[in-house]
Amino acid sequence: MSTPRNVPLRRALYVGTFIHCKTLQELDICENGVIGVDEHGKIAFLERDAENVDLVTAAHGWGDAHIVRTSSSQFFFPGFIDTHIHASQYPNAGIFGQSTLLDWLNTYTFPLESSLANVNTARVVYSRCISRTLSHGTTTAAYYATNHVDSTNLLADICLDAGQRAFVGRCCMDSLSPDFYKDISADAAIADTKSTIDHIKSIDPTYGLISPILTPRFAPSCTPPLLHALGQLHRSTDLPIQTHISENLGEVQLVRKLFPESTSYAQVYDMYGLLTSKMILAHAIHLSTSERDLIKERDAKISHCPASNSALTSGGAKVRWLLDSGITVGLGTDVSGGYSPSMLEAVRQASLVSRHVAMLDGDAAKLSIEEVLYLGTRGGAKVVGLEDRIGGFEVGKEWDAQLVGLALVPEAKAAQHEGALCAESFKLPSGEGPVDIFGWESWNEKVAKWVYNGDDRNTLSVWVKGRLVHQRS
Amino acid sequence: MSTPRNVPLRRALYVGTFIHCKTLQELDICENGVIGVDEHGKIAFLERDAENVDLVTAAHGWGDAHIVRTSSSQFFFPGFIDTHIHASQYPNAGIFGQSTLLDWLNTYTFPLESSLANVNTARVVYSRCISRTLSHGTTTAAYYATNHVDSTNLLADICLDAGQRAFVGRCCMDSLSPDFYKDISADAAIADTKSTIDHIKSIDPTYGLISPILTPRFAPSCTPPLLHALGQLHRSTDLPIQTHISENLGEVQLVRKLFPESTSYAQVYDMYGLLTSKMILAHAIHLSTSERDLIKERDAKISHCPASNSALTSGGAKVRWLLDSGITVGLGTDVSGGYSPSMLEAVRQASLVSRHVAMLDGDAAKLSIEEVLYLGTRGGAKVVGLEDRIGGFEVGKEWDAQLVGLALVPEAKAAQHEGALCAESFKLPSGEGPVDIFGWESWNEKVAKWVYNGDDRNTLSVWVKGRLVHQRS
């Protein structure tokens, strides 16, 4: 169902409708497009309104290229970028009961994560998680693993093997964690983190597909010496960092108690040199205005995780308020605080949660279809620092894309059985996704239908850096 | 994929795990059950902890019965009851933009509904809508059609043919509606309504599967003479009624202006004899305490439509507050204010929306998995007045059920490839649903995973009144 890593890429032409985000407010819809992707997986050219594909092929001398065409109810769309997902928590997706963050960690999360000390367990969990996220069109993910070196290294191996672009973080946690699942010291946490960095360097020396990411679990799980050492490591390596911030009110109070010398949660990270333009902050629900301004000043990025925030009753993040201040925002599934590994679900929930925020803060808080799709693609690309390489279809960018297909309702057929309705009328074609198209919809309406009712069945093929990494069977 | 209506039913034994709602708070999980369903589609017996199926069969003299067995990752669950769905709006599912109720009606809804004056259009829309709702496990639905007699009658025909239990309502609307889509008078609305009642009586004389339902669109769409005449028709026929109430603040203000003599929205319906125990009120978001008390006093029922209420930014219904007062509550998809025809999505959204209500009103507002499933089955059965016939598995009830299957992750297989990871590890079995089971989950956890990540792929078979009405191909 995918092209193995050792098979060289062929040049390929993608022909038909492609849709991507032009700006936060606007989709770019190109109905008769041709995109040429070279043997390095890069977009070599892009022709709009191409009436005759043969002419385009000839003009570029690409007669030998492999051709992929869309039908009238299909379109190419950029792959999704999941800016916050705990691969290690995947088996718990959907299991959280009535909990909120701090009891959820102890009840559900730490026991599961600690079980990934066993590499065979980790292999089962990570293989399935990566298969699923690819099938949902996630071409790039910022993963939390666990604090185990071998399992974390295995996650990097699996991502590379599966062809998914990934940031893989060994989770640092030397405080307020259970004895059975904890770094024994700040030094040990740093040494283990360096081991995973070395491993990733050995399998992907240029970080072309897989990159390490420094991962202090969250401030309450880290002692000041660990935060300090991670800040040093960040400065010396320039590696990206990911963590959590201000997800839950109890957590915010705990941080205030644990770090009495700091003026805010954001300032804790800032104090240790972690709040930089390479920092991904997940959640950011209960920020003060001054925290928001500090985050903006440092150009740190925010991963909005709407499904998780509803599920754990954490709160409704004020995304409009963040965007208006100029902060870069992307989306995260946050499995398994978030119940779903699907970025399309994250996109949909970003829209729905923004409506709950709007019920309190007014209509301006509502995010449009265009905006939530932007957050899931271009926004995410900026969050992970890859906006020059992925997130949209432009010459020079890499081909991280999905082919989306919708089900066209067979109008004529159903209309035949005027008098006697027969069983045939009720038959749903097997394998077709849940999105029904009746033929009169504009492209914007088709996209809206996909966002609100689509699932992995609509993601027919997925490419990363030009390589086919998933195809529906 | 289903048993035609003219084939007589055989006695059938359903063997394996069945799960249904014992109370609002508790699931009844029976792992080794046998349910015998007779040739009338009724549950004749139910054996728990049945070690030996042959002994059960022999004891009941059911040696000739057809047997359906579950595997270890499957269970029988009652069919869902959708207490509020506009079948006529199905093609718009997912299309609502940034609108709220009153502009949504004019922009999206009235134009689509009016197009169903064409019976061929209606046939395409209704066939697909019913196929989809059955595939999602909806065994009973309270449908809004349009104000067209022929199309409404066709919807009843299609439901009967497909074998779905349904309440079919011709929509009454003689006021504040566009000229191209409006009843010309109260008398005409009543005459047309009687035509659909007569038609349904002619195709299903005992209303065994299909029942008419009186359907004033909502108070602002009806003149006092129409509401008065519908009240009289209700008294003379004892037919159920469905309408909307207090979905949107602008709507509530409009009702106050249109009915200055009434003390509240609920009281408008009460004034015309419509607020009775057979009334289904959709939404009920912005009720005053006195309205809630009046609804309780009249024993009218409420259809909570969480997906719709988020999508149209209508508000968060206070379900706990309604339940605590003793009001009967069920769930509705409210397509296409609601974007999805899936009742499992309605169940999931009821949980998520209750968490947004809890963020304001406190933890008690949160609905548990058990509670939202109860609302989608037993609650719904009470809402449509069929609690003696459907909603759970008891002797004497009719077999309205779904077989749910989850995907068991092949642990052993993945663990084989220790050194060299191969493409095989990443292959997702085709046709399997999105819910992954790792083998250690309790039944309650499996159910939670289904509620949060399941879709129509997990609904393998659906029965109504003992008849197979859907099976995944």
mmCIF file of C-alpha atoms in Angstrom, chain B residues 85-319:
data_model
loop_
_atom_site.group_PDB
_atom_site.id
_atom_site.type_symbol
_atom_site.label_atom_id
_atom_site.label_comp_id
_atom_site.label_asym_id
_atom_site.label_seq_id
_atom_site.Cartn_x
_atom_site.Cartn_y
_atom_site.Cartn_z
ATOM 1 C CA ILE B 85 -33.983 14.690 12.043
ATOM 2 C CA HIS B 86 -34.940 16.618 8.928
ATOM 3 C CA ALA B 87 -34.610 13.965 6.203
ATOM 4 C CA SER B 88 -35.320 16.662 3.646
ATOM 5 C CA GLN B 89 -32.210 18.620 4.650
ATOM 6 C CA TYR B 90 -29.839 15.669 4.293
ATOM 7 C CA PRO B 91 -28.047 16.997 1.174
ATOM 8 C CA ASN B 92 -26.973 20.070 3.169
ATOM 9 C CA ALA B 93 -25.270 18.066 5.927
ATOM 10 C CA GLY B 94 -22.069 19.980 6.729
ATOM 11 C CA ILE B 95 -23.075 23.132 4.863
ATOM 12 C CA PHE B 96 -23.972 25.978 7.210
ATOM 13 C CA GLY B 97 -21.063 28.362 7.048
ATOM 14 C CA GLN B 98 -20.971 30.954 9.819
ATOM 15 C CA SER B 99 -24.783 31.195 10.048
ATOM 16 C CA THR B 100 -27.124 30.997 13.025
ATOM 17 C CA LEU B 101 -30.692 29.683 13.055
ATOM 18 C CA LEU B 102 -32.742 32.429 11.421
ATOM 19 C CA ASP B 103 -30.346 33.296 8.589
ATOM 20 C CA TRP B 104 -29.504 29.602 8.154
ATOM 21 C CA LEU B 105 -33.183 28.897 7.415
ATOM 22 C CA ASN B 106 -33.324 31.471 4.639
ATOM 23 C CA THR B 107 -29.877 30.906 3.181
ATOM 24 C CA TYR B 108 -29.602 27.137 3.154
ATOM 25 C CA THR B 109 -32.735 25.410 4.321
ATOM 26 C CA PHE B 110 -35.852 26.787 2.640
ATOM 27 C CA PRO B 111 -34.344 26.638 -0.879
ATOM 28 C CA LEU B 112 -33.322 22.995 -0.425
ATOM 29 C CA GLU B 113 -36.592 21.883 1.183
ATOM 30 C CA SER B 114 -38.652 23.588 -1.522
ATOM 31 C CA SER B 115 -36.761 21.621 -4.190
ATOM 32 C CA LEU B 116 -38.328 18.449 -2.800
ATOM 33 C CA ALA B 117 -41.594 19.459 -4.439
ATOM 34 C CA ASN B 118 -40.081 17.334 -7.202
ATOM 35 C CA VAL B 119 -40.763 13.731 -6.231
ATOM 36 C CA ASN B 120 -37.746 12.436 -8.126
ATOM 37 C CA THR B 121 -35.486 14.770 -6.196
ATOM 38 C CA ALA B 122 -37.161 13.645 -3.000
ATOM 39 C CA ARG B 123 -36.623 10.004 -3.932
ATOM 40 C CA VAL B 124 -32.876 10.487 -4.343
ATOM 41 C CA VAL B 125 -32.569 12.473 -1.110
ATOM 42 C CA TYR B 126 -34.768 10.258 1.044
ATOM 43 C CA SER B 127 -33.348 6.949 -0.234
ATOM 44 C CA ARG B 128 -29.833 8.063 0.556
ATOM 45 C CA CYS B 129 -30.779 9.563 3.912
ATOM 46 C CA ILE B 130 -32.506 6.371 5.043
ATOM 47 C CA SER B 131 -29.645 4.181 3.784
ATOM 48 C CA ARG B 132 -27.211 6.308 5.757
ATOM 49 C CA THR B 133 -29.196 6.461 8.997
ATOM 50 C CA LEU B 134 -29.712 2.676 8.909
ATOM 51 C CA SER B 135 -25.989 2.185 8.312
ATOM 52 C CA HIS B 136 -25.361 4.271 11.445
ATOM 53 C CA GLY B 137 -27.581 1.979 13.514
ATOM 54 C CA THR B 138 -30.650 4.247 13.637
ATOM 55 C CA THR B 139 -33.556 1.830 13.959
ATOM 56 C CA THR B 140 -36.162 4.510 14.754
ATOM 57 C CA ALA B 141 -36.297 8.116 13.581
ATOM 58 C CA ALA B 142 -38.696 11.024 14.003
ATOM 59 C CA TYR B 143 -38.472 12.675 10.588
ATOM 60 C CA TYR B 144 -39.375 16.107 9.421
ATOM 61 C CA ALA B 145 -40.145 15.909 5.684
ATOM 62 C CA THR B 146 -41.271 19.077 3.830
ATOM 63 C CA ASN B 147 -44.731 20.578 3.303
ATOM 64 C CA HIS B 148 -45.234 18.584 0.076
ATOM 65 C CA VAL B 149 -47.772 15.771 0.358
ATOM 66 C CA ASP B 150 -46.396 13.517 -2.374
ATOM 67 C CA SER B 151 -42.810 13.716 -1.179
ATOM 68 C CA THR B 152 -43.798 13.216 2.439
ATOM 69 C CA ASN B 153 -45.822 10.146 1.480
ATOM 70 C CA LEU B 154 -42.818 8.893 -0.460
ATOM 71 C CA LEU B 155 -40.641 9.237 2.635
ATOM 72 C CA ALA B 156 -43.111 7.015 4.515
ATOM 73 C CA ASP B 157 -43.005 4.482 1.652
ATOM 74 C CA ILE B 158 -39.218 4.449 1.650
ATOM 75 C CA CYS B 159 -38.978 3.942 5.424
ATOM 76 C CA LEU B 160 -41.467 1.061 5.240
ATOM 77 C CA ASP B 161 -39.615 -0.477 2.326
ATOM 78 C CA ALA B 162 -36.225 -0.115 4.006
ATOM 79 C CA GLY B 163 -37.669 -1.512 7.224
ATOM 80 C CA GLN B 164 -36.835 1.476 9.395
ATOM 81 C CA ARG B 165 -39.230 2.390 12.196
ATOM 82 C CA ALA B 166 -40.215 5.993 11.593
ATOM 83 C CA PHE B 167 -42.420 8.896 12.508
ATOM 84 C CA VAL B 168 -43.019 10.883 9.350
ATOM 85 C CA GLY B 169 -44.147 14.477 9.612
ATOM 86 C CA ARG B 170 -45.416 16.763 6.908
ATOM 87 C CA CYS B 171 -44.104 20.167 7.880
ATOM 88 C CA CYS B 172 -46.812 22.792 8.633
ATOM 89 C CA MET B 173 -45.805 26.416 7.974
ATOM 90 C CA ASP B 174 -48.270 29.105 6.933
ATOM 91 C CA SER B 175 -46.403 32.145 8.247
ATOM 92 C CA LEU B 176 -43.043 33.947 8.003
ATOM 93 C CA SER B 177 -41.889 31.561 5.285
ATOM 94 C CA PRO B 178 -40.859 32.451 1.738
ATOM 95 C CA ASP B 179 -43.571 32.625 -0.928
ATOM 96 C CA PHE B 180 -41.986 29.750 -2.824
ATOM 97 C CA TYR B 181 -42.204 27.467 0.192
ATOM 98 C CA LYS B 182 -45.212 28.022 2.415
ATOM 99 C CA ASP B 183 -48.666 26.584 3.206
ATOM 100 C CA ILE B 184 -51.231 28.838 1.569
ATOM 101 C CA SER B 185 -53.550 28.728 4.588
ATOM 102 C CA ALA B 186 -54.138 26.969 7.873
ATOM 103 C CA ASP B 187 -56.959 24.990 6.241
ATOM 104 C CA ALA B 188 -54.706 23.867 3.405
ATOM 105 C CA ALA B 189 -51.990 22.848 5.878
ATOM 106 C CA ILE B 190 -54.457 20.731 7.832
ATOM 107 C CA ALA B 191 -55.949 19.157 4.695
ATOM 108 C CA ASP B 192 -52.475 18.248 3.435
ATOM 109 C CA THR B 193 -51.495 16.877 6.825
ATOM 110 C CA LYS B 194 -54.623 14.685 6.785
ATOM 111 C CA SER B 195 -53.632 13.419 3.330
ATOM 112 C CA THR B 196 -50.316 12.160 4.666
ATOM 113 C CA ILE B 197 -52.042 10.594 7.675
ATOM 114 C CA ASP B 198 -54.423 8.785 5.331
ATOM 115 C CA HIS B 199 -51.560 7.606 3.176
ATOM 116 C CA ILE B 200 -49.606 6.202 6.103
ATOM 117 C CA LYS B 201 -52.774 4.512 7.395
ATOM 118 C CA SER B 202 -53.142 2.884 3.993
ATOM 119 C CA ILE B 203 -49.602 1.461 3.909
ATOM 120 C CA ASP B 204 -49.274 0.562 7.613
ATOM 121 C CA PRO B 205 -52.792 0.429 9.141
ATOM 122 C CA THR B 206 -51.661 -0.318 12.709
ATOM 123 C CA TYR B 207 -48.723 2.096 12.584
ATOM 124 C CA GLY B 208 -46.654 -0.984 13.437
ATOM 125 C CA LEU B 209 -43.571 0.494 11.783
ATOM 126 C CA ILE B 210 -44.506 3.897 10.336
ATOM 127 C CA SER B 211 -46.580 6.492 12.150
ATOM 128 C CA PRO B 212 -47.668 9.969 11.135
ATOM 129 C CA ILE B 213 -46.576 12.782 13.425
ATOM 130 C CA LEU B 214 -48.112 16.257 13.546
ATOM 131 C CA THR B 215 -45.418 18.789 12.694
ATOM 132 C CA PRO B 216 -45.854 22.506 13.225
ATOM 133 C CA ARG B 217 -42.417 23.665 11.969
ATOM 134 C CA PHE B 218 -41.964 25.976 14.963
ATOM 135 C CA ALA B 219 -44.150 28.681 16.504
ATOM 136 C CA PRO B 220 -42.846 31.529 14.280
ATOM 137 C CA SER B 221 -43.833 29.564 11.132
ATOM 138 C CA CYS B 222 -47.423 28.997 12.244
ATOM 139 C CA THR B 223 -50.410 31.351 12.543
ATOM 140 C CA PRO B 224 -52.652 31.008 15.594
ATOM 141 C CA PRO B 225 -55.420 29.391 13.471
ATOM 142 C CA LEU B 226 -52.975 26.709 12.295
ATOM 143 C CA LEU B 227 -51.705 26.015 15.814
ATOM 144 C CA HIS B 228 -55.326 25.876 16.993
ATOM 145 C CA ALA B 229 -56.319 23.432 14.249
ATOM 146 C CA LEU B 230 -53.281 21.234 14.946
ATOM 147 C CA GLY B 231 -54.287 21.141 18.608
ATOM 148 C CA GLN B 232 -57.743 19.955 17.580
ATOM 149 C CA LEU B 233 -56.261 17.354 15.227
ATOM 150 C CA HIS B 234 -54.021 16.109 18.026
ATOM 151 C CA ARG B 235 -57.000 15.702 20.364
ATOM 152 C CA SER B 236 -59.074 13.903 17.760
ATOM 153 C CA THR B 237 -56.340 11.556 16.518
ATOM 154 C CA ASP B 238 -54.057 11.216 19.559
ATOM 155 C CA LEU B 239 -51.140 11.344 17.120
ATOM 156 C CA PRO B 240 -47.748 12.461 18.405
ATOM 157 C CA ILE B 241 -46.465 15.969 17.653
ATOM 158 C CA GLN B 242 -42.986 17.307 17.017
ATOM 159 C CA THR B 243 -41.689 20.853 16.869
ATOM 160 C CA HIS B 244 -38.788 23.109 17.902
ATOM 161 C CA ILE B 245 -38.445 25.228 21.024
ATOM 162 C CA SER B 246 -35.987 27.793 22.311
ATOM 163 C CA GLU B 247 -33.067 26.937 20.049
ATOM 164 C CA ASN B 248 -31.745 30.434 19.534
ATOM 165 C CA LEU B 249 -32.008 33.702 21.429
ATOM 166 C CA GLY B 250 -33.213 35.619 18.351
ATOM 167 C CA GLU B 251 -35.921 33.022 17.846
ATOM 168 C CA VAL B 252 -37.048 33.364 21.474
ATOM 169 C CA GLN B 253 -37.357 37.140 21.027
ATOM 170 C CA LEU B 254 -39.270 36.642 17.786
ATOM 171 C CA VAL B 255 -41.768 34.362 19.504
ATOM 172 C CA ARG B 256 -42.251 36.932 22.252
ATOM 173 C CA LYS B 257 -43.039 39.526 19.574
ATOM 174 C CA LEU B 258 -45.312 37.263 17.529
ATOM 175 C CA PHE B 259 -47.263 35.932 20.510
ATOM 176 C CA PRO B 260 -47.421 38.900 22.902
ATOM 177 C CA GLU B 261 -50.303 37.348 24.817
ATOM 178 C CA SER B 262 -48.270 34.288 25.839
ATOM 179 C CA THR B 263 -46.025 34.256 28.894
ATOM 180 C CA SER B 264 -43.339 32.064 27.337
ATOM 181 C CA TYR B 265 -42.370 30.054 24.252
ATOM 182 C CA ALA B 266 -43.528 26.812 25.896
ATOM 183 C CA GLN B 267 -46.777 28.458 26.820
ATOM 184 C CA VAL B 268 -47.513 29.228 23.150
ATOM 185 C CA TYR B 269 -47.670 25.510 22.439
ATOM 186 C CA ASP B 270 -49.582 24.913 25.657
ATOM 187 C CA MET B 271 -52.156 27.566 24.786
ATOM 188 C CA TYR B 272 -53.079 25.620 21.657
ATOM 189 C CA GLY B 273 -53.245 22.234 23.334
ATOM 190 C CA LEU B 274 -50.027 21.014 21.775
ATOM 191 C CA LEU B 275 -47.864 20.732 24.890
ATOM 192 C CA THR B 276 -48.833 17.204 25.905
ATOM 193 C CA SER B 277 -47.076 13.956 26.782
ATOM 194 C CA LYS B 278 -46.976 13.156 23.072
ATOM 195 C CA MET B 279 -45.053 16.303 22.133
ATOM 196 C CA ILE B 280 -41.361 16.135 21.123
ATOM 197 C CA LEU B 281 -39.643 19.489 21.624
ATOM 198 C CA ALA B 282 -36.323 19.813 19.836
ATOM 199 C CA HIS B 283 -33.457 21.831 21.383
ATOM 200 C CA ALA B 284 -34.856 23.516 24.548
ATOM 201 C CA ILE B 285 -31.638 25.435 25.140
ATOM 202 C CA HIS B 286 -32.808 28.771 26.508
ATOM 203 C CA LEU B 287 -35.763 27.730 28.674
ATOM 204 C CA SER B 288 -36.705 29.666 31.792
ATOM 205 C CA THR B 289 -37.256 27.697 34.985
ATOM 206 C CA SER B 290 -41.001 28.210 34.725
ATOM 207 C CA GLU B 291 -40.995 26.886 31.157
ATOM 208 C CA ARG B 292 -39.046 23.857 32.254
ATOM 209 C CA ASP B 293 -41.596 23.292 35.014
ATOM 210 C CA LEU B 294 -44.499 23.641 32.587
ATOM 211 C CA ILE B 295 -42.885 21.106 30.222
ATOM 212 C CA LYS B 296 -42.394 18.748 33.138
ATOM 213 C CA GLU B 297 -45.970 19.233 34.282
ATOM 214 C CA ARG B 298 -47.318 18.407 30.818
ATOM 215 C CA ASP B 299 -44.863 15.520 30.509
ATOM 216 C CA ALA B 300 -43.724 16.795 27.113
ATOM 217 C CA LYS B 301 -40.458 15.311 25.873
ATOM 218 C CA ILE B 302 -37.191 16.949 24.824
ATOM 219 C CA SER B 303 -34.897 16.047 21.935
ATOM 220 C CA HIS B 304 -31.379 17.253 22.698
ATOM 221 C CA CYS B 305 -29.437 17.972 19.491
ATOM 222 C CA PRO B 306 -25.857 18.706 20.581
ATOM 223 C CA ALA B 307 -24.078 18.658 17.199
ATOM 224 C CA SER B 308 -26.576 21.095 15.756
ATOM 225 C CA ASN B 309 -26.456 23.365 18.775
ATOM 226 C CA SER B 310 -22.687 23.723 18.485
ATOM 227 C CA ALA B 311 -22.663 24.055 14.701
ATOM 228 C CA LEU B 312 -25.267 26.845 14.597
ATOM 229 C CA THR B 313 -23.799 28.479 17.742
ATOM 230 C CA SER B 314 -27.241 28.102 19.303
ATOM 231 C CA GLY B 315 -26.033 27.427 22.847
ATOM 232 C CA GLY B 316 -25.336 24.555 25.206
ATOM 233 C CA ALA B 317 -28.482 22.801 26.418
ATOM 234 C CA LYS B 318 -28.473 22.144 30.152
ATOM 235 C CA VAL B 319 -29.292 18.458 29.965
#
